[in-house]
Amino acid sequence: MMKQRWRSAIAAAALCAAAGAAWGQGYPDRPVRLIVPFPPGGSVDYVARNIAPVLSQKLGQTVVVDNKGGASGTIGTAELARAPADGYTLMLAFDSHAVNGSLHKNLSYDTIKSFDYISLIGTMPAVLLTAKKTGITTLQQFLDYARAHPGQLNYGSSGVGGSNHLNLAALAARTDIKLTHVPYRGGGPMFNAVLGGEVDVVIASLPTIVGFVQGGRLNALAIGTAQPAPALPDVPPIATLVPGFEAYSWVGMLAPAGRPARRGAQARAAGLERHLGDAAGEGQHGAGRLQYRVQLAGAIPAARAGRIAALGQADPGHGHQDRIGRLSP
């Protein structure tokens, strides 16, 4: 099924296959840099700025969020790959990391071999949204208009290959509609575009859109979960009209590959992965607030977590070019 193929492609970066969690006794003894490979304002930036203050407290050193956006996250990711493998440069990866190896042929890094995958932080349901100027307020209206006016509706994304690109392309393919894709350099610029009416439609992660919807600045048509989300209880599932359709994105933590073997035995002692879980659970806005919008890794249903873990044994990020070509409108 389409949802299974695309959730496979998106999840295939194997973030559940967590590596050792830190870099030796006494770590950290200076500030830790946390790269966000997108501009401020998107889903990854939201998660980073929620967990960084709590992670700083847990580790006893400042965790500094450093936005390095551009090229679907590959600019910041290349910077991570060049960093020393000492635990003082980390990165939050988004789902686009899984397919960048297929979309960009001249990357300076290997999507798999250049990194240690520390932990999946969580997944986020996607919400289908329209600009206020469209007057489209329901999923049925959206589908009817798109079928009657092929190619006239344009949709924004945070870049080619990200979940908001692939999820809307998949929805278009499932419902036999034609949309025009307009990629941006991250979630922040994408939101500016739809808020300003530059694009008509986006599908975006729940954490970043709640305020826009509750403030009446965007229309929420449907959500990519099987049931409505607590944060938006009146927004129906996409699956009510497109049976079986689900849409998620994920965020996980990466480090440069090549941590010294002599320190590997002490990896668990520093407890970065445990602290990361604590930070995600508490969040900057108070205990449980992040979890209200992000399904944290510890809360992911066992069946889905198992599928993600199994995908990690495959060839993440490769072999999906044909699907991307077929689904890109």
Short mmCIF file of C-alpha atoms in Angstrom, two decimals:
data_model
loop_
_atom_site.label_atom_id
_atom_site.label_comp_id
_atom_site.label_asym_id
_atom_site.label_seq_id
_atom_site.Cartn_x
_atom_site.Cartn_y
_atom_site.Cartn_z
CA MET A 1 0.00 0.00 0.00
CA MET A 2 1.08 3.59 -0.62
CA LYS A 3 1.24 4.50 3.07
CA GLN A 4 3.43 1.48 3.81
CA ARG A 5 5.81 2.23 0.94
CA TRP A 6 6.23 5.86 1.90
CA ARG A 7 6.45 5.33 5.60
CA SER A 8 9.10 2.74 4.76
CA ALA A 9 11.02 5.24 2.66
CA ILE A 10 10.73 7.97 5.27
CA ALA A 11 11.60 5.79 8.24
CA ALA A 12 14.47 4.00 6.56
CA ALA A 13 17.24 6.06 8.17
CA ALA A 14 17.22 3.49 11.01
CA LEU A 15 17.06 5.89 13.90
CA CYS A 16 15.77 3.11 16.09
CA ALA A 17 19.07 1.32 15.67
CA ALA A 18 20.60 3.45 18.42
CA ALA A 19 24.33 3.43 18.84
CA GLY A 20 26.22 3.95 22.09
CA ALA A 21 25.04 7.04 23.85
CA ALA A 22 28.07 9.16 24.75
CA TRP A 23 31.80 9.51 24.48
CA GLY A 24 33.54 8.55 27.68
CA GLN A 25 33.87 9.30 31.34
CA GLY A 26 33.66 12.99 32.14
CA TYR A 27 31.63 13.77 29.02
CA PRO A 28 30.68 16.52 28.50
CA ASP A 29 33.16 18.97 29.97
CA ARG A 30 32.31 21.84 27.60
CA PRO A 31 29.25 23.05 25.62
CA VAL A 32 27.67 20.72 23.07
CA ARG A 33 26.64 21.98 19.65
CA LEU A 34 23.32 20.71 18.28
CA ILE A 35 22.99 21.30 14.55
CA VAL A 36 19.52 21.81 13.09
CA PRO A 37 19.95 21.43 9.31
CA PHE A 38 17.02 23.76 8.56
CA PRO A 39 16.21 27.43 9.20
CA PRO A 40 14.34 28.45 12.37
CA GLY A 41 10.60 27.89 12.51
CA GLY A 42 10.22 24.32 11.27
CA SER A 43 9.52 21.01 12.99
CA VAL A 44 13.15 20.08 13.70
CA ASP A 45 13.88 23.53 15.11
CA TYR A 46 10.79 23.23 17.33
CA VAL A 47 11.95 19.93 18.79
CA ALA A 48 15.54 21.16 19.22
CA ARG A 49 14.52 24.28 21.13
CA ASN A 50 12.25 22.23 23.37
CA ILE A 51 14.82 19.62 24.34
CA ALA A 52 18.01 21.75 24.41
CA PRO A 53 17.33 23.55 27.74
CA VAL A 54 16.41 20.34 29.56
CA LEU A 55 19.27 18.39 27.96
CA SER A 56 21.63 21.18 29.07
CA GLN A 57 20.41 20.78 32.62
CA LYS A 58 20.73 16.99 32.54
CA LEU A 59 24.24 17.04 31.07
CA GLY A 60 25.52 19.95 33.13
CA GLN A 61 26.74 21.75 30.01
CA THR A 62 25.03 24.14 27.62
CA VAL A 63 23.53 22.58 24.49
CA VAL A 64 23.67 25.26 21.77
CA VAL A 65 21.18 25.02 18.88
CA ASP A 66 22.88 25.97 15.60
CA ASN A 67 20.65 26.34 12.50
CA LYS A 68 22.49 25.42 9.29
CA GLY A 69 19.72 25.28 6.69
CA GLY A 70 19.62 24.69 2.96
CA ALA A 71 19.48 21.99 0.28
CA SER A 72 16.92 19.78 2.05
CA GLY A 73 19.11 19.55 5.12
CA THR A 74 22.27 18.40 3.32
CA ILE A 75 24.34 21.52 4.12
CA GLY A 76 24.02 21.06 7.88
CA THR A 77 24.41 17.30 7.55
CA ALA A 78 27.66 17.72 5.61
CA GLU A 79 28.92 19.97 8.41
CA LEU A 80 28.13 17.25 10.94
CA ALA A 81 30.00 14.67 8.84
CA ARG A 82 33.11 16.90 8.88
CA ALA A 83 33.00 17.46 12.64
CA PRO A 84 35.28 15.58 15.06
CA ALA A 85 33.75 12.38 16.41
CA ASP A 86 34.10 13.53 20.01
CA GLY A 87 30.47 13.97 21.04
CA TYR A 88 30.54 17.76 21.05
CA THR A 89 28.77 18.14 17.71
CA LEU A 90 25.40 16.42 17.30
CA MET A 91 22.50 16.93 14.90
CA LEU A 92 18.75 16.47 14.80
CA ALA A 93 17.86 14.77 11.53
CA PHE A 94 14.50 15.00 9.78
CA ASP A 95 12.87 12.43 7.53
CA SER A 96 14.44 13.97 4.40
CA HIS A 97 17.75 12.49 5.57
CA ALA A 98 16.46 9.05 4.54
CA VAL A 99 16.04 9.95 0.87
CA ASN A 100 18.73 12.57 0.34
CA GLY A 101 21.15 9.87 -0.75
CA SER A 102 18.84 9.08 -3.66
CA LEU A 103 17.94 12.64 -4.56
CA HIS A 104 21.40 14.22 -4.37
CA LYS A 105 24.09 12.31 -6.22
CA ASN A 106 27.10 14.43 -5.24
CA LEU A 107 26.83 14.46 -1.46
CA SER A 108 30.11 14.84 0.39
CA TYR A 109 29.02 12.20 2.91
CA ASP A 110 27.50 8.73 2.99
CA THR A 111 23.98 8.80 4.43
CA ILE A 112 24.67 5.68 6.50
CA LYS A 113 28.41 5.24 6.99
CA SER A 114 29.23 8.83 7.89
CA PHE A 115 27.07 8.88 11.03
CA ASP A 116 26.26 7.16 14.29
CA TYR A 117 22.53 7.02 14.88
CA ILE A 118 22.02 7.79 18.56
CA SER A 119 18.26 7.67 18.95
CA LEU A 120 14.88 8.19 17.40
CA ILE A 121 13.28 11.04 19.36
CA GLY A 122 9.76 10.67 18.05
CA THR A 123 7.30 10.88 15.20
CA MET A 124 4.85 13.65 14.39
CA PRO A 125 1.51 13.36 12.62
CA ALA A 126 1.10 15.53 9.55
CA VAL A 127 -1.81 17.95 9.13
CA LEU A 128 -3.20 19.04 5.75
CA LEU A 129 -3.59 22.83 5.73
CA THR A 130 -4.82 25.50 3.34
CA ALA A 131 -4.19 29.23 3.14
CA LYS A 132 -7.10 31.38 4.28
CA LYS A 133 -7.38 32.99 0.83
CA THR A 134 -8.43 29.68 -0.74
CA GLY A 135 -11.68 29.43 1.18
CA ILE A 136 -11.14 25.65 1.33
CA THR A 137 -11.94 24.38 4.82
CA THR A 138 -12.59 20.64 4.41
CA LEU A 139 -10.81 17.71 2.83
CA GLN A 140 -13.75 17.07 0.51
CA GLN A 141 -13.67 20.67 -0.74
CA PHE A 142 -9.93 20.35 -1.35
CA LEU A 143 -10.30 17.16 -3.37
CA ASP A 144 -13.27 18.49 -5.36
CA TYR A 145 -11.48 21.74 -6.23
CA ALA A 146 -8.24 19.98 -7.17
CA ARG A 147 -10.07 17.56 -9.47
CA ALA A 148 -12.00 20.36 -11.14
CA HIS A 149 -8.89 22.56 -11.56
CA PRO A 150 -5.89 20.26 -12.27
CA GLY A 151 -2.55 21.84 -11.42
CA GLN A 152 -3.99 25.16 -10.25
CA LEU A 153 -3.45 24.52 -6.55
CA ASN A 154 0.19 24.75 -5.51
CA TYR A 155 1.68 23.25 -2.39
CA GLY A 156 4.76 24.23 -0.45
CA SER A 157 7.35 21.99 1.14
CA SER A 158 10.49 22.36 3.24
CA GLY A 159 12.50 20.96 0.32
CA VAL A 160 12.53 18.14 -2.19
CA GLY A 161 12.33 14.74 -0.50
CA GLY A 162 10.98 15.86 2.88
CA SER A 163 7.86 14.36 4.37
CA ASN A 164 5.69 17.35 3.51
CA HIS A 165 6.72 16.91 -0.13
CA LEU A 166 6.34 13.14 -0.26
CA ASN A 167 3.18 12.97 1.84
CA LEU A 168 1.32 15.43 -0.38
CA ALA A 169 2.67 13.77 -3.51
CA ALA A 170 1.42 10.44 -2.16
CA LEU A 171 -1.98 11.93 -1.33
CA ALA A 172 -2.22 13.37 -4.84
CA ALA A 173 -1.38 9.99 -6.33
CA ARG A 174 -3.90 8.17 -4.13
CA THR A 175 -6.72 10.59 -4.95
CA ASP A 176 -5.88 11.19 -8.64
CA ILE A 177 -5.39 14.94 -8.33
CA LYS A 178 -2.69 17.16 -9.81
CA LEU A 179 -0.92 19.76 -7.67
CA THR A 180 2.06 22.02 -8.36
CA HIS A 181 5.04 21.62 -6.03
CA VAL A 182 6.90 24.69 -4.72
CA PRO A 183 9.93 23.71 -2.58
CA TYR A 184 11.42 26.08 0.01
CA ARG A 185 14.63 26.05 2.06
CA GLY A 186 13.03 24.77 5.24
CA GLY A 187 9.83 24.67 7.26
CA GLY A 188 10.06 28.30 8.38
CA PRO A 189 10.09 29.74 4.84
CA MET A 190 7.36 27.26 3.85
CA PHE A 191 5.09 28.52 6.64
CA ASN A 192 5.76 32.13 5.70
CA ALA A 193 4.66 31.28 2.16
CA VAL A 194 1.37 29.64 3.10
CA LEU A 195 0.58 32.27 5.75
CA GLY A 196 1.14 34.98 3.16
CA GLY A 197 -0.93 33.20 0.51
CA GLU A 198 2.07 32.56 -1.73
CA VAL A 199 1.13 28.87 -1.81
CA ASP A 200 -2.31 27.32 -1.35
CA VAL A 201 -1.67 24.08 0.51
CA VAL A 202 0.89 22.46 2.82
CA ILE A 203 1.01 19.29 4.84
CA ALA A 204 3.06 19.92 7.96
CA SER A 205 3.98 18.36 11.28
CA LEU A 206 1.55 18.90 14.14
CA PRO A 207 3.97 20.63 16.59
CA THR A 208 4.52 23.65 14.37
CA ILE A 209 0.97 24.31 13.18
CA VAL A 210 -1.22 24.20 16.29
CA GLY A 211 -0.85 27.91 17.02
CA PHE A 212 -1.59 28.90 13.42
CA VAL A 213 -4.75 26.80 13.37
CA GLN A 214 -6.00 27.85 16.79
CA GLY A 215 -5.26 31.47 15.91
CA GLY A 216 -7.35 31.23 12.75
CA ARG A 217 -4.43 31.88 10.40
CA LEU A 218 -4.59 28.53 8.56
CA ASN A 219 -7.38 26.06 7.79
CA ALA A 220 -6.74 22.52 9.11
CA LEU A 221 -8.53 20.09 6.79
CA ALA A 222 -7.44 16.68 8.05
CA ILE A 223 -4.71 14.86 9.97
CA GLY A 224 -2.56 11.88 9.01
CA THR A 225 -3.37 9.75 12.06
CA ALA A 226 -6.05 7.07 12.36
CA GLN A 227 -7.75 9.11 15.11
CA PRO A 228 -7.97 12.87 15.78
CA ALA A 229 -5.07 14.29 17.80
CA PRO A 230 -5.65 15.69 21.32
CA ALA A 231 -4.12 19.00 20.24
CA LEU A 232 -6.66 19.35 17.39
CA PRO A 233 -9.64 17.19 18.39
CA ASP A 234 -12.00 18.60 15.75
CA VAL A 235 -9.72 17.84 12.79
CA PRO A 236 -10.73 14.52 11.15
CA PRO A 237 -8.32 11.87 9.82
CA ILE A 238 -7.42 11.95 6.14
CA ALA A 239 -8.38 8.27 6.19
CA THR A 240 -12.07 9.17 6.51
CA LEU A 241 -12.00 9.91 2.76
CA VAL A 242 -8.79 8.13 1.74
CA PRO A 243 -8.94 4.75 3.50
CA GLY A 244 -5.68 3.59 5.05
CA PHE A 245 -3.80 6.83 4.38
CA GLU A 246 -1.42 7.92 7.14
CA ALA A 247 1.18 10.68 7.14
CA TYR A 248 3.97 11.15 9.67
CA SER A 249 7.43 12.63 9.94
CA TRP A 250 10.24 11.74 12.34
CA VAL A 251 13.12 13.42 14.16
CA GLY A 252 16.21 11.67 15.51
CA MET A 253 19.69 12.46 16.80
CA LEU A 254 22.89 11.78 14.84
CA ALA A 255 26.61 12.13 15.55
CA PRO A 256 29.67 11.89 13.31
CA ALA A 257 30.79 8.29 12.81
CA GLY A 258 34.00 6.99 14.30
CA ARG A 259 33.76 7.37 18.05
CA PRO A 260 36.97 5.98 19.60
CA ALA A 261 36.60 2.28 20.34
CA ARG A 262 38.29 2.67 23.73
CA ARG A 263 35.44 4.91 24.81
CA GLY A 264 32.70 2.70 23.45
CA ALA A 265 32.54 0.58 26.58
CA GLN A 266 31.74 3.67 28.62
CA ALA A 267 29.07 4.93 26.23
CA ARG A 268 26.13 4.07 28.42
CA ALA A 269 27.74 5.51 31.53
CA ALA A 270 27.31 9.09 30.36
CA GLY A 271 23.65 8.34 29.65
CA LEU A 272 23.09 10.73 26.75
CA GLU A 273 20.30 8.62 25.36
CA ARG A 274 18.58 8.47 28.76
CA HIS A 275 18.97 12.21 29.20
CA LEU A 276 17.64 12.73 25.69
CA GLY A 277 14.50 10.80 26.59
CA ASP A 278 14.07 12.84 29.76
CA ALA A 279 14.52 16.10 27.85
CA ALA A 280 11.99 15.10 25.21
CA GLY A 281 9.49 14.06 27.88
CA GLU A 282 9.78 17.34 29.76
CA GLY A 283 10.40 19.87 27.02
CA GLN A 284 10.98 23.57 27.31
CA HIS A 285 7.31 24.37 27.89
CA GLY A 286 6.75 22.12 30.89
CA ALA A 287 6.43 18.41 31.51
CA GLY A 288 4.49 16.60 28.83
CA ARG A 289 4.01 19.60 26.48
CA LEU A 290 6.28 18.24 23.76
CA GLN A 291 4.69 14.81 24.08
CA TYR A 292 1.30 16.47 23.58
CA ARG A 293 2.37 17.21 20.01
CA VAL A 294 5.12 14.68 19.29
CA GLN A 295 4.73 10.94 19.72
CA LEU A 296 7.96 10.28 21.60
CA ALA A 297 9.96 7.17 20.75
CA GLY A 298 9.11 5.51 24.06
CA ALA A 299 5.41 5.91 23.31
CA ILE A 300 5.41 4.66 19.71
CA PRO A 301 3.21 1.55 19.38
CA ALA A 302 5.29 -1.61 19.45
CA ALA A 303 4.12 -2.75 16.03
CA ARG A 304 5.19 0.47 14.31
CA ALA A 305 8.44 0.71 16.28
CA GLY A 306 9.22 -2.83 15.20
CA ARG A 307 8.69 -1.94 11.55
CA ILE A 308 11.01 1.06 11.85
CA ALA A 309 13.67 -1.07 13.54
CA ALA A 310 13.37 -3.74 10.85
CA LEU A 311 13.77 -1.14 8.13
CA GLY A 312 17.03 -0.13 9.73
CA GLN A 313 18.51 -3.45 8.66
CA ALA A 314 17.77 -2.64 5.03
CA ASP A 315 19.46 -0.08 2.76
CA PRO A 316 18.26 3.26 4.18
CA GLY A 317 17.91 6.19 1.86
CA HIS A 318 18.68 4.29 -1.33
CA GLY A 319 16.63 2.59 -4.01
CA HIS A 320 13.64 4.95 -3.78
CA GLN A 321 14.42 7.20 -6.75
CA ASP A 322 11.85 5.46 -8.96
CA ARG A 323 9.08 6.01 -6.40
CA ILE A 324 10.03 9.64 -5.92
CA GLY A 325 9.91 10.14 -9.67
CA ARG A 326 6.47 8.59 -9.97
CA LEU A 327 4.98 10.51 -7.04
CA SER A 328 6.40 13.98 -7.73
CA PRO A 329 3.64 16.00 -9.45
#
